[in-house]
Every structure is written in C-alpha cells, then in structure tokens.
CSV table of C-alpha atoms in Angstrom, one decimal:
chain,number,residue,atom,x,y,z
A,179,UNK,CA,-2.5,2.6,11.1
A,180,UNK,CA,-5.7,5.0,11.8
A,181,UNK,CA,-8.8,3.3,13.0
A,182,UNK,CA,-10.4,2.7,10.0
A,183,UNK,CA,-7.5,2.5,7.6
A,184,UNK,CA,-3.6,2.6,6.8
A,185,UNK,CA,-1.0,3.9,5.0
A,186,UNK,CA,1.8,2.2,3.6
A,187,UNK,CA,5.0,4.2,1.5
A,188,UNK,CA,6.3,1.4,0.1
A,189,UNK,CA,8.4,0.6,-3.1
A,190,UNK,CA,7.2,-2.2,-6.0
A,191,UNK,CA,10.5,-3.2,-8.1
A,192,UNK,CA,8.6,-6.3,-9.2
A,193,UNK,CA,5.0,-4.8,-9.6
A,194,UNK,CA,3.4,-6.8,-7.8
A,195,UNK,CA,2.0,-4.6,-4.8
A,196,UNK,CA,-1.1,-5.9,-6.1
A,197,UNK,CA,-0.9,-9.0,-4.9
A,198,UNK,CA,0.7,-8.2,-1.5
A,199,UNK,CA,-2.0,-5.7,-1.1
A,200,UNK,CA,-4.6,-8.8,-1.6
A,201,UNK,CA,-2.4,-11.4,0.6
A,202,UNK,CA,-2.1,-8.2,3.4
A,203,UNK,CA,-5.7,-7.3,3.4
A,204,UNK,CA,-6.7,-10.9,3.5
A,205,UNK,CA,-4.8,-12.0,6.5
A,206,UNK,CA,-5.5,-8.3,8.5
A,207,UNK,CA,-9.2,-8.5,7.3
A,208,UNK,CA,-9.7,-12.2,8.4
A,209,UNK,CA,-7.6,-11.5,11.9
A,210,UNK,CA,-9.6,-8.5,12.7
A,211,UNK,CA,-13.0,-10.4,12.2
A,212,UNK,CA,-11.2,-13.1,14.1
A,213,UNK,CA,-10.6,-10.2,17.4
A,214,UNK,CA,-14.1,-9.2,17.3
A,215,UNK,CA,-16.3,-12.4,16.7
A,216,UNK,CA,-17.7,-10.6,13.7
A,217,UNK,CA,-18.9,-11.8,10.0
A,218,UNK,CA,-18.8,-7.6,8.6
A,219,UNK,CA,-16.5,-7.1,5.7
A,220,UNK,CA,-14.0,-4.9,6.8
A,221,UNK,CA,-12.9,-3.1,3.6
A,222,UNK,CA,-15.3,-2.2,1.4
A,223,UNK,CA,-13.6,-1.8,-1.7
A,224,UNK,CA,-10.0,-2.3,-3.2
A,225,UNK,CA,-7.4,-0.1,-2.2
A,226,UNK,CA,-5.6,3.0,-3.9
A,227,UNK,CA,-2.2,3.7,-5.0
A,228,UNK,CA,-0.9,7.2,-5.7
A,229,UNK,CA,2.6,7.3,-7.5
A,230,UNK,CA,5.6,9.6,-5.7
A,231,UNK,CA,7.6,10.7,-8.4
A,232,UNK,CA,10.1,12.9,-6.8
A,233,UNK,CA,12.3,12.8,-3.5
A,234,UNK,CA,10.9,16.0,-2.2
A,235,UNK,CA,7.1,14.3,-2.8
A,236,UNK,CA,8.0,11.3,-1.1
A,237,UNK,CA,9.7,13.0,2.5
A,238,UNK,CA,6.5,15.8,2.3
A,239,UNK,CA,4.4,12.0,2.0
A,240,UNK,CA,6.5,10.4,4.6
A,241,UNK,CA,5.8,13.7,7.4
A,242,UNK,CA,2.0,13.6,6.2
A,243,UNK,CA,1.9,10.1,7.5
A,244,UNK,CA,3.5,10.4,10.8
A,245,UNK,CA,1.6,13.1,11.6
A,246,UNK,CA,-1.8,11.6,10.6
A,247,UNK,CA,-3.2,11.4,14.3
A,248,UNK,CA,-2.0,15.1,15.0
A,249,UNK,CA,-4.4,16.3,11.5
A,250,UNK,CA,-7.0,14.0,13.3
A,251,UNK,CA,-7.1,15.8,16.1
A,252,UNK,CA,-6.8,12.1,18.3
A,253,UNK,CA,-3.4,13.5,20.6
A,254,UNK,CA,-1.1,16.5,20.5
A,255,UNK,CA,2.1,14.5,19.7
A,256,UNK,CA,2.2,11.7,17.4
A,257,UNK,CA,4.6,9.9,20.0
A,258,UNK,CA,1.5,9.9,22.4
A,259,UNK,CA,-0.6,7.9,19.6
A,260,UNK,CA,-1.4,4.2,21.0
A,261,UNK,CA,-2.1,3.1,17.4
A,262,UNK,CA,1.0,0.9,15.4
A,263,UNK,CA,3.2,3.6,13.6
A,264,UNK,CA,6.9,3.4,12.0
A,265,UNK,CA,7.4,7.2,14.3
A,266,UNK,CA,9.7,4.9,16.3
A,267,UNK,CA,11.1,3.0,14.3
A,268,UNK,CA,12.5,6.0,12.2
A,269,UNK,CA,14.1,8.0,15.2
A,270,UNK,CA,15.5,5.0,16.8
A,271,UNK,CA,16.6,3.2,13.8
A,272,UNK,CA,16.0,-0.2,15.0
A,273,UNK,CA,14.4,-3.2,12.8
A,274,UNK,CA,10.3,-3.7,13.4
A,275,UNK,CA,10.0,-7.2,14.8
A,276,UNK,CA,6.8,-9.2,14.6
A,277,UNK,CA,4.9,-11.8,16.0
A,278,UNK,CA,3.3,-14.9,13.7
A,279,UNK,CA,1.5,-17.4,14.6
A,280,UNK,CA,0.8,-20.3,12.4
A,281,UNK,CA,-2.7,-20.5,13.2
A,282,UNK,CA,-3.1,-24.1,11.5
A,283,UNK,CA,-0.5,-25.5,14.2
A,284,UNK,CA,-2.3,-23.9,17.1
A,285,UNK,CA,-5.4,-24.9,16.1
A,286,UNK,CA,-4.2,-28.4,15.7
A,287,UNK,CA,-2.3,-28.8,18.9
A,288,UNK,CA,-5.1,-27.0,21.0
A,289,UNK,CA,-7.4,-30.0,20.3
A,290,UNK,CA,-5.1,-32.5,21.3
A,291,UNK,CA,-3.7,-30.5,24.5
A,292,UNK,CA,-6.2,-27.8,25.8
A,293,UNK,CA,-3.1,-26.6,27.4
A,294,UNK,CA,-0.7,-26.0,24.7
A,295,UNK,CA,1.9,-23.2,25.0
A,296,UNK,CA,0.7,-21.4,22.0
A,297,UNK,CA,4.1,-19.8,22.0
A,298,UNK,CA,5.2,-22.6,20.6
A,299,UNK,CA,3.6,-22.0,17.4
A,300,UNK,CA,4.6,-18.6,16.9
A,301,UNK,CA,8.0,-17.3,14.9
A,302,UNK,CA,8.9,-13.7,15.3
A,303,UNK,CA,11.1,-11.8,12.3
A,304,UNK,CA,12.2,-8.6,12.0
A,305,UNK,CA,11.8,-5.5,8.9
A,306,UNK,CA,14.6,-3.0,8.7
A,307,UNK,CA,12.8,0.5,6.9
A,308,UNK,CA,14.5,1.5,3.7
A,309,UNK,CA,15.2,5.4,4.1
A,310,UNK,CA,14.0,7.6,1.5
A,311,UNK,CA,16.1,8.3,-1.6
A,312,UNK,CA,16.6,11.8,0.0
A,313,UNK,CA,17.7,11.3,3.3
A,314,UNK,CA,19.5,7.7,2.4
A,315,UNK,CA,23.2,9.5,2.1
A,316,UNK,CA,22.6,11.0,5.4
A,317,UNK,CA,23.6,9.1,9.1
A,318,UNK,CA,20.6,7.5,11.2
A,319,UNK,CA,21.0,10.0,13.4
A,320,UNK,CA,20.4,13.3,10.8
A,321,UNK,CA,17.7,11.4,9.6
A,322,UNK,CA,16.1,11.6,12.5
A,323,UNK,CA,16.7,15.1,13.5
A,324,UNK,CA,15.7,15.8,10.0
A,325,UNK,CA,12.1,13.9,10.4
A,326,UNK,CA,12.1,15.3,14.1
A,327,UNK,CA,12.1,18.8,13.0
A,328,UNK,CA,9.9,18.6,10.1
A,329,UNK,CA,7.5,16.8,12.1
A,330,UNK,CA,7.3,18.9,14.6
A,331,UNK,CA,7.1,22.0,12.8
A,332,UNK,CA,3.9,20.3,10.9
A,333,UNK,CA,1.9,19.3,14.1
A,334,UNK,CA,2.9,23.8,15.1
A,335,UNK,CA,1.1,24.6,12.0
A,336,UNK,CA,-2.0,21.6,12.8
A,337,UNK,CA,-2.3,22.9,16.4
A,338,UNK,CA,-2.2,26.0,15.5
A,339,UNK,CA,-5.0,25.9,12.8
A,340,UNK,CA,-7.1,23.9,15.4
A,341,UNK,CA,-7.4,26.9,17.6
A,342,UNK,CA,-8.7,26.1,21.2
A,343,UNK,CA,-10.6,22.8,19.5
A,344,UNK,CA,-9.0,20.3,21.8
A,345,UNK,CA,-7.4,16.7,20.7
A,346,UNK,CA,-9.2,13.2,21.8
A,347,UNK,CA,-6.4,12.0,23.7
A,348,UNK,CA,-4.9,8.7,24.1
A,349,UNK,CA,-6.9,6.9,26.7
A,350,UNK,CA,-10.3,8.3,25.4
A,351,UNK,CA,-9.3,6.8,21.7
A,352,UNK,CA,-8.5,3.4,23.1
A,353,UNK,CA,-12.0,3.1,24.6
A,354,UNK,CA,-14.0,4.0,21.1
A,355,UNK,CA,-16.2,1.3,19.8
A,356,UNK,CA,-14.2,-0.2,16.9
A,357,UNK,CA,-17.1,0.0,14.6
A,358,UNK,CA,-17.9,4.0,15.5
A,359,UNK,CA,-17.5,6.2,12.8
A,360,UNK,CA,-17.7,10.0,12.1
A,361,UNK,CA,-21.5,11.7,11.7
A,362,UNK,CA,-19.7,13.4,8.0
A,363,UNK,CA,-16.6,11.6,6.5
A,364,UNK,CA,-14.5,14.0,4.3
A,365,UNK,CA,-14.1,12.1,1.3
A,366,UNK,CA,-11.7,13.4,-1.6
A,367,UNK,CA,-11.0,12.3,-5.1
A,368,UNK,CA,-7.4,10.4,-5.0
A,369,UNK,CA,-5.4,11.5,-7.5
A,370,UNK,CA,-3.1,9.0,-9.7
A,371,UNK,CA,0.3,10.5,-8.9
A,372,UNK,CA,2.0,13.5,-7.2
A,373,UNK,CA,4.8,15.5,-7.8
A,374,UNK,CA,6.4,19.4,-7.5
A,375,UNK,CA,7.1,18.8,-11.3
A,376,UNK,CA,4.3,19.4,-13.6
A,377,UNK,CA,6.6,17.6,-16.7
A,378,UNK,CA,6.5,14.6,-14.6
A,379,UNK,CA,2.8,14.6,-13.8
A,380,UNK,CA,2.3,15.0,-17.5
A,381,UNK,CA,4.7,12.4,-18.1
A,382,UNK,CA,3.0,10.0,-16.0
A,383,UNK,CA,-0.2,10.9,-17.4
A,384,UNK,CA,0.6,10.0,-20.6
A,385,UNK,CA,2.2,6.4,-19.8
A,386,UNK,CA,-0.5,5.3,-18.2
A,387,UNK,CA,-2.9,6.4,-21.0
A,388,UNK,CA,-0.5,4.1,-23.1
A,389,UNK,CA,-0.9,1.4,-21.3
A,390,UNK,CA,-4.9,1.2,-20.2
A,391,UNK,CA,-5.4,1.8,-24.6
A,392,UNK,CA,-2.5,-1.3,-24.6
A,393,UNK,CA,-4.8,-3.2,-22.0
A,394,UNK,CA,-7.9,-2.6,-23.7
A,395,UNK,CA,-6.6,-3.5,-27.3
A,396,UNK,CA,-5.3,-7.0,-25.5
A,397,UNK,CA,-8.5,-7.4,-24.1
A,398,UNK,CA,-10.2,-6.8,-27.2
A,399,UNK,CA,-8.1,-9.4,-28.8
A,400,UNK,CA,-8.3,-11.7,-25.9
A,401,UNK,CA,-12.4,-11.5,-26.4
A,402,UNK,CA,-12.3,-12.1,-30.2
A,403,UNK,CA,-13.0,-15.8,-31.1
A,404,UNK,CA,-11.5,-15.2,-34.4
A,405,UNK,CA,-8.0,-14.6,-32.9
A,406,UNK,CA,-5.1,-16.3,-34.3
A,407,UNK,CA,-3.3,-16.4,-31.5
A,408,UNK,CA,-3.6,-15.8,-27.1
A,409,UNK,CA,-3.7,-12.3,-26.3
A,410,UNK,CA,-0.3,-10.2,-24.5
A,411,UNK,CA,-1.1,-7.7,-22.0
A,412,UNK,CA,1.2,-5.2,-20.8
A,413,UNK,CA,3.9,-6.0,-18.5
A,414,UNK,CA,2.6,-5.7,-14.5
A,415,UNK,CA,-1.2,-5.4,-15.8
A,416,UNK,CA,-3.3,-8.3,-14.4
A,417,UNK,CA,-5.4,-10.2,-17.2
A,418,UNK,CA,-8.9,-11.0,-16.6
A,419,UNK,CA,-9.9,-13.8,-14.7
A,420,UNK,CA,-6.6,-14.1,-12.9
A,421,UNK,CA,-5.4,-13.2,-9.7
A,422,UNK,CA,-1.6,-12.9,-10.5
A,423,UNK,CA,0.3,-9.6,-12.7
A,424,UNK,CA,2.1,-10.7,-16.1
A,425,UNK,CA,5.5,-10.7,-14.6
A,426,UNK,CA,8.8,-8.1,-15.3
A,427,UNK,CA,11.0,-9.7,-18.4
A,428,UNK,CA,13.9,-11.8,-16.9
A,429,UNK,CA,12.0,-12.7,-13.7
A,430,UNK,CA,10.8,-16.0,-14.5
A,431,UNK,CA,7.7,-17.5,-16.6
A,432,UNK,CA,4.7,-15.9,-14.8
A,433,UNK,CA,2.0,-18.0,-13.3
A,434,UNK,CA,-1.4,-16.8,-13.7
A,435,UNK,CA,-3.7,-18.5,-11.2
A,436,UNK,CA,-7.4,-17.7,-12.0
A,437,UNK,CA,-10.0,-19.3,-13.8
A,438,UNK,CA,-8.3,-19.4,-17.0
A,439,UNK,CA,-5.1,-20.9,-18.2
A,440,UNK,CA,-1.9,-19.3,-18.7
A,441,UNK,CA,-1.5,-17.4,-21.9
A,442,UNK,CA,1.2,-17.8,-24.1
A,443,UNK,CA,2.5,-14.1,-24.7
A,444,UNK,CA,2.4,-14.3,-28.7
A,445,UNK,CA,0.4,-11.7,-29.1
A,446,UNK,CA,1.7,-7.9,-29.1
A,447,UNK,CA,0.2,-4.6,-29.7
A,448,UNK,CA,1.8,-3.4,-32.8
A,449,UNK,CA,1.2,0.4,-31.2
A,450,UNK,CA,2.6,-0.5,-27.9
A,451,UNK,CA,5.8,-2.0,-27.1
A,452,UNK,CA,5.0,-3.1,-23.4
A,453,UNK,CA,3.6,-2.1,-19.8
A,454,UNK,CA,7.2,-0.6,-18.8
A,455,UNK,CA,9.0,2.6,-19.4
A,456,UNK,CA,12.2,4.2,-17.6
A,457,UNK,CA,11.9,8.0,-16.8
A,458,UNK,CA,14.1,9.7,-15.2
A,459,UNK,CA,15.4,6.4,-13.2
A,460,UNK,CA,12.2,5.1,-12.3
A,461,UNK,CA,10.5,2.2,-13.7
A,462,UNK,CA,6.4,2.5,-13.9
A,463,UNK,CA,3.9,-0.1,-14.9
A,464,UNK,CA,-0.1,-0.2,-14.1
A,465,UNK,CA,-1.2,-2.5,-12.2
A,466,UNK,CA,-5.3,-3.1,-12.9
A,467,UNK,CA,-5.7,0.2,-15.8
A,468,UNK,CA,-9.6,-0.8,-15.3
A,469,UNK,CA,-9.1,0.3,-11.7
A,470,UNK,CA,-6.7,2.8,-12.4
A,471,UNK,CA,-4.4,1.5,-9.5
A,472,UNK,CA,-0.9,2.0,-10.6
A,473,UNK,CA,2.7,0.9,-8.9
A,474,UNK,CA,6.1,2.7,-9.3
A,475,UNK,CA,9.0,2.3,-6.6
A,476,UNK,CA,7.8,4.8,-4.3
A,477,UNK,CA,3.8,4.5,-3.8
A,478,UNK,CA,1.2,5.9,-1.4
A,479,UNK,CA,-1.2,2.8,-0.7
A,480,UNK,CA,-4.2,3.1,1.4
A,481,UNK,CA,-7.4,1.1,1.1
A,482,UNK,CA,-10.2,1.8,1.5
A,483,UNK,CA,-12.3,2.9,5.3
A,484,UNK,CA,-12.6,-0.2,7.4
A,485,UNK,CA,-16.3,-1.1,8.7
C-alpha cells in the first residue's frame, strides 16, 4: 500500500475479482473518509487489472511490488517502509492477522454505554499468502532467501540509478499531508497482460477480442425488442445494469443484482461458444470488455490514485 494507491497479486478461480475489488474499495474508501472527517471521493475511477501469464512474470511482478517505496525514492530499504506491505509476511512465513470491527454493533452499543469496550465488537482472522507457482515446490525458508536476494539486488540497481538524489525517509513520510500530491505525476498506459512469451501475449490478445465481439453481439441482442428470447453473455462478463458477473458453469445459478432481472441464459452466440478458454493450464475470462478489465489466476490489480 503506497499513499495514494495499492497493489494486489492476487488469483481469480471464480472471476469474480470484480466484485471484491467493488466490496474492497467500498469498505477502504468509506474507512478512510471515516479517519479524516472528509466527504472527497477517494478513487477516482475503477481500478485496472493486468493478466500474469507466466511464472517468471509473476515473481519479476511480485519483486516490483515489494520494492515499490525503494523506486519511490520514500526509504533505502523496503523493511524501513512504515506503510502495510506483505515484505514480512513473505520472509517470516507467518499468516497476516487482522482487526474488524463490526461498526453497526459499536455504533449501537456506544449510544447505550458511552463507555463500551469497543473491543468487544471487534473479531480478528488471519490470511496465510499463497506462494507463487514458481517458488511453491521450494521450503519457506528458500523462498525467502530467494525474494531476499532478488530484492535486494533490485533496490542496488534503484539506488544506484538515483545517484546522490537522496530517499524521503520514514519519519518525514509519516508526517505528509494525506491529501499532498506530486507537482507532475508520471502517468503510463496499462497494458492488458504481460509476459516473456510473445505467443502468449498474442494468445491473450486474441481471447479477449473473442469475447468483447461475444459481449457486444449479446448486448446487441439484449437491446433488440424484437428478440425471441433473453440475451447470454459470456461467462465472467458482467451484463448491463447489474452489479454481479454471470457465474463459472457448475458453480451455482448466478444472481444478478442490479436494476434488471435475472436473465435466463437461452440465448448463445452461434460464433462464440463462451467467456472461457484453457491455455496452457490457465483459465481466462473478461471481466467488464467495455472497460477492458480482465481476470486470469495470477492478476496485477491497482486502482486508480487516491485523492
């Protein structure tokens, strides 16, 4: 977590990062306006997703983010960052455990007793991080030398391309105004997917061409009030007007909550067999094609700058 955004390496089986990402940045957004007794909207748009389609991809992804506040120039060693990051979690192999608090409850019991324990309405559970495909076969304690050593042969090469440009530091970063930001933001064009193998760029390229024309076609349909029957969009694609993705076959009926009803998936694109296709073991599906957001097991997600 950077001051004005996150990252998140995350897997999707069910294709519905979508709607975590809209359940995530609800809560955080609505906490954070909370902290600072403000109304501002804190993200301005919806966040992006950039597929990982190979191992090597993912672990050069997975040393980009830990060393995020190194390429910021904020400290000289991403241990020294103040800011929540898994860096620890990784090397120490322990389970991240969190606070909640039911803020309903609290809210409750701290008009009847101004003096409530408000510990009492909290509950605390713990995530255990998935290792990478890669270093998975491999004991905690080589995965950690090997993100040790990789990491700290990236912030050599960052410190070294800084020159005599110094770093913030850690006690000067926790006393920035929450709402500063920088005079010229570096904005670059966020590409769909990323890989060392051009046949799997292409690949991907192509599926999700398939499916945006499938989306389209259902949309068209959807729009036609001569249709014979409710329109079928592509598996993990989210119809208009709903707020929930058509869900993976064998999971269940989906339920689309929105301001239409659900759709009765009778209609199929003759050209198009669905939203899902295996490659090479992985299983990829778009999640808005209008958007161009799109989910696979291993994804980059970052929304957008904060403030």
């Amino acid at each position: 977590f950077m001051g004005n955004h996150f990252h998140l390496l995350c897997r999707a089986p069910r294709m519905n990062l979508g709607e975590f990402m809209r359940d995530f940045q609800s809560w955080l957004a609505t906490k954070l306006q909370q902290h600072w007794k403000t109304t501002s909207q804190i993200f301005s748009r919806r966040y992006s997703a950039v597929d990982l389609l190979d191992d090597a991809t993912a672990f050069d992804k997975l040393i980009y983010l830990l060393a995020n506040p190194c390429a910021a120039a904020l400290v000289q060693n991403p241990k020294d960052y103040p800011g929540l990051s898994s860096l620890p979690y990784h090397l120490d192999d322990q389970p991240i455990c969190g606070r909640w608090v039911t803020q309903e409850k609290l809210t409750r019991n701290l008009k009847r007793n101004k003096d409530y324990d408000p510990e009492l309405a909290a509950s605390y559970h713990s995530i255990r991080l998935t290792p990478l495909p890669s270093l998975e076969p491999k004991s905690a304690e080589q995965r950690a030398s090997t993100i040790t050593q990789e990491l700290a042969a990236t912030c050599a090469a960052l410190h070294k391309k800084r020159g005599k440009k110094g770093v913030l530091g850690a006690r000067r970063l926790q006393r920035l105004d929450p709402k500063s930001r920088p005079k010229a933001p570096k904005f670059t064009p966020c590409p769909t997917c990323l890989s060392t193998q051009q046949a799997k760029k292409d690949a991907h390229k192509a599926h999700r061409q398939a499916v945006t024309a499938s989306y389209y076609r259902a949309r068209s349909h959807d729009r036609n009030p001569q249709r014979q029957g409710p329109a079928h969009y592509p598996v993990g694609t989210t119809p208009p007007g709903h707020q929930k993705c058509v869900a993976v076959a064998g999971s269940g009926t989906p339920t689309l909550r929105g301001c239409r009803g659900v759709r009765d998936p009778d209609f199929r694109d003759p050209d198009f067999t669905g939203g899902m296709t295996q490659r090479t073991g992985t299983t990829t599906t778009s999640a808005r094609p209008s958007l161009s957001t799109w989910i696979v097991p291993l994804t980059l997600a970052r929304p957008s700058s904060a403030w």
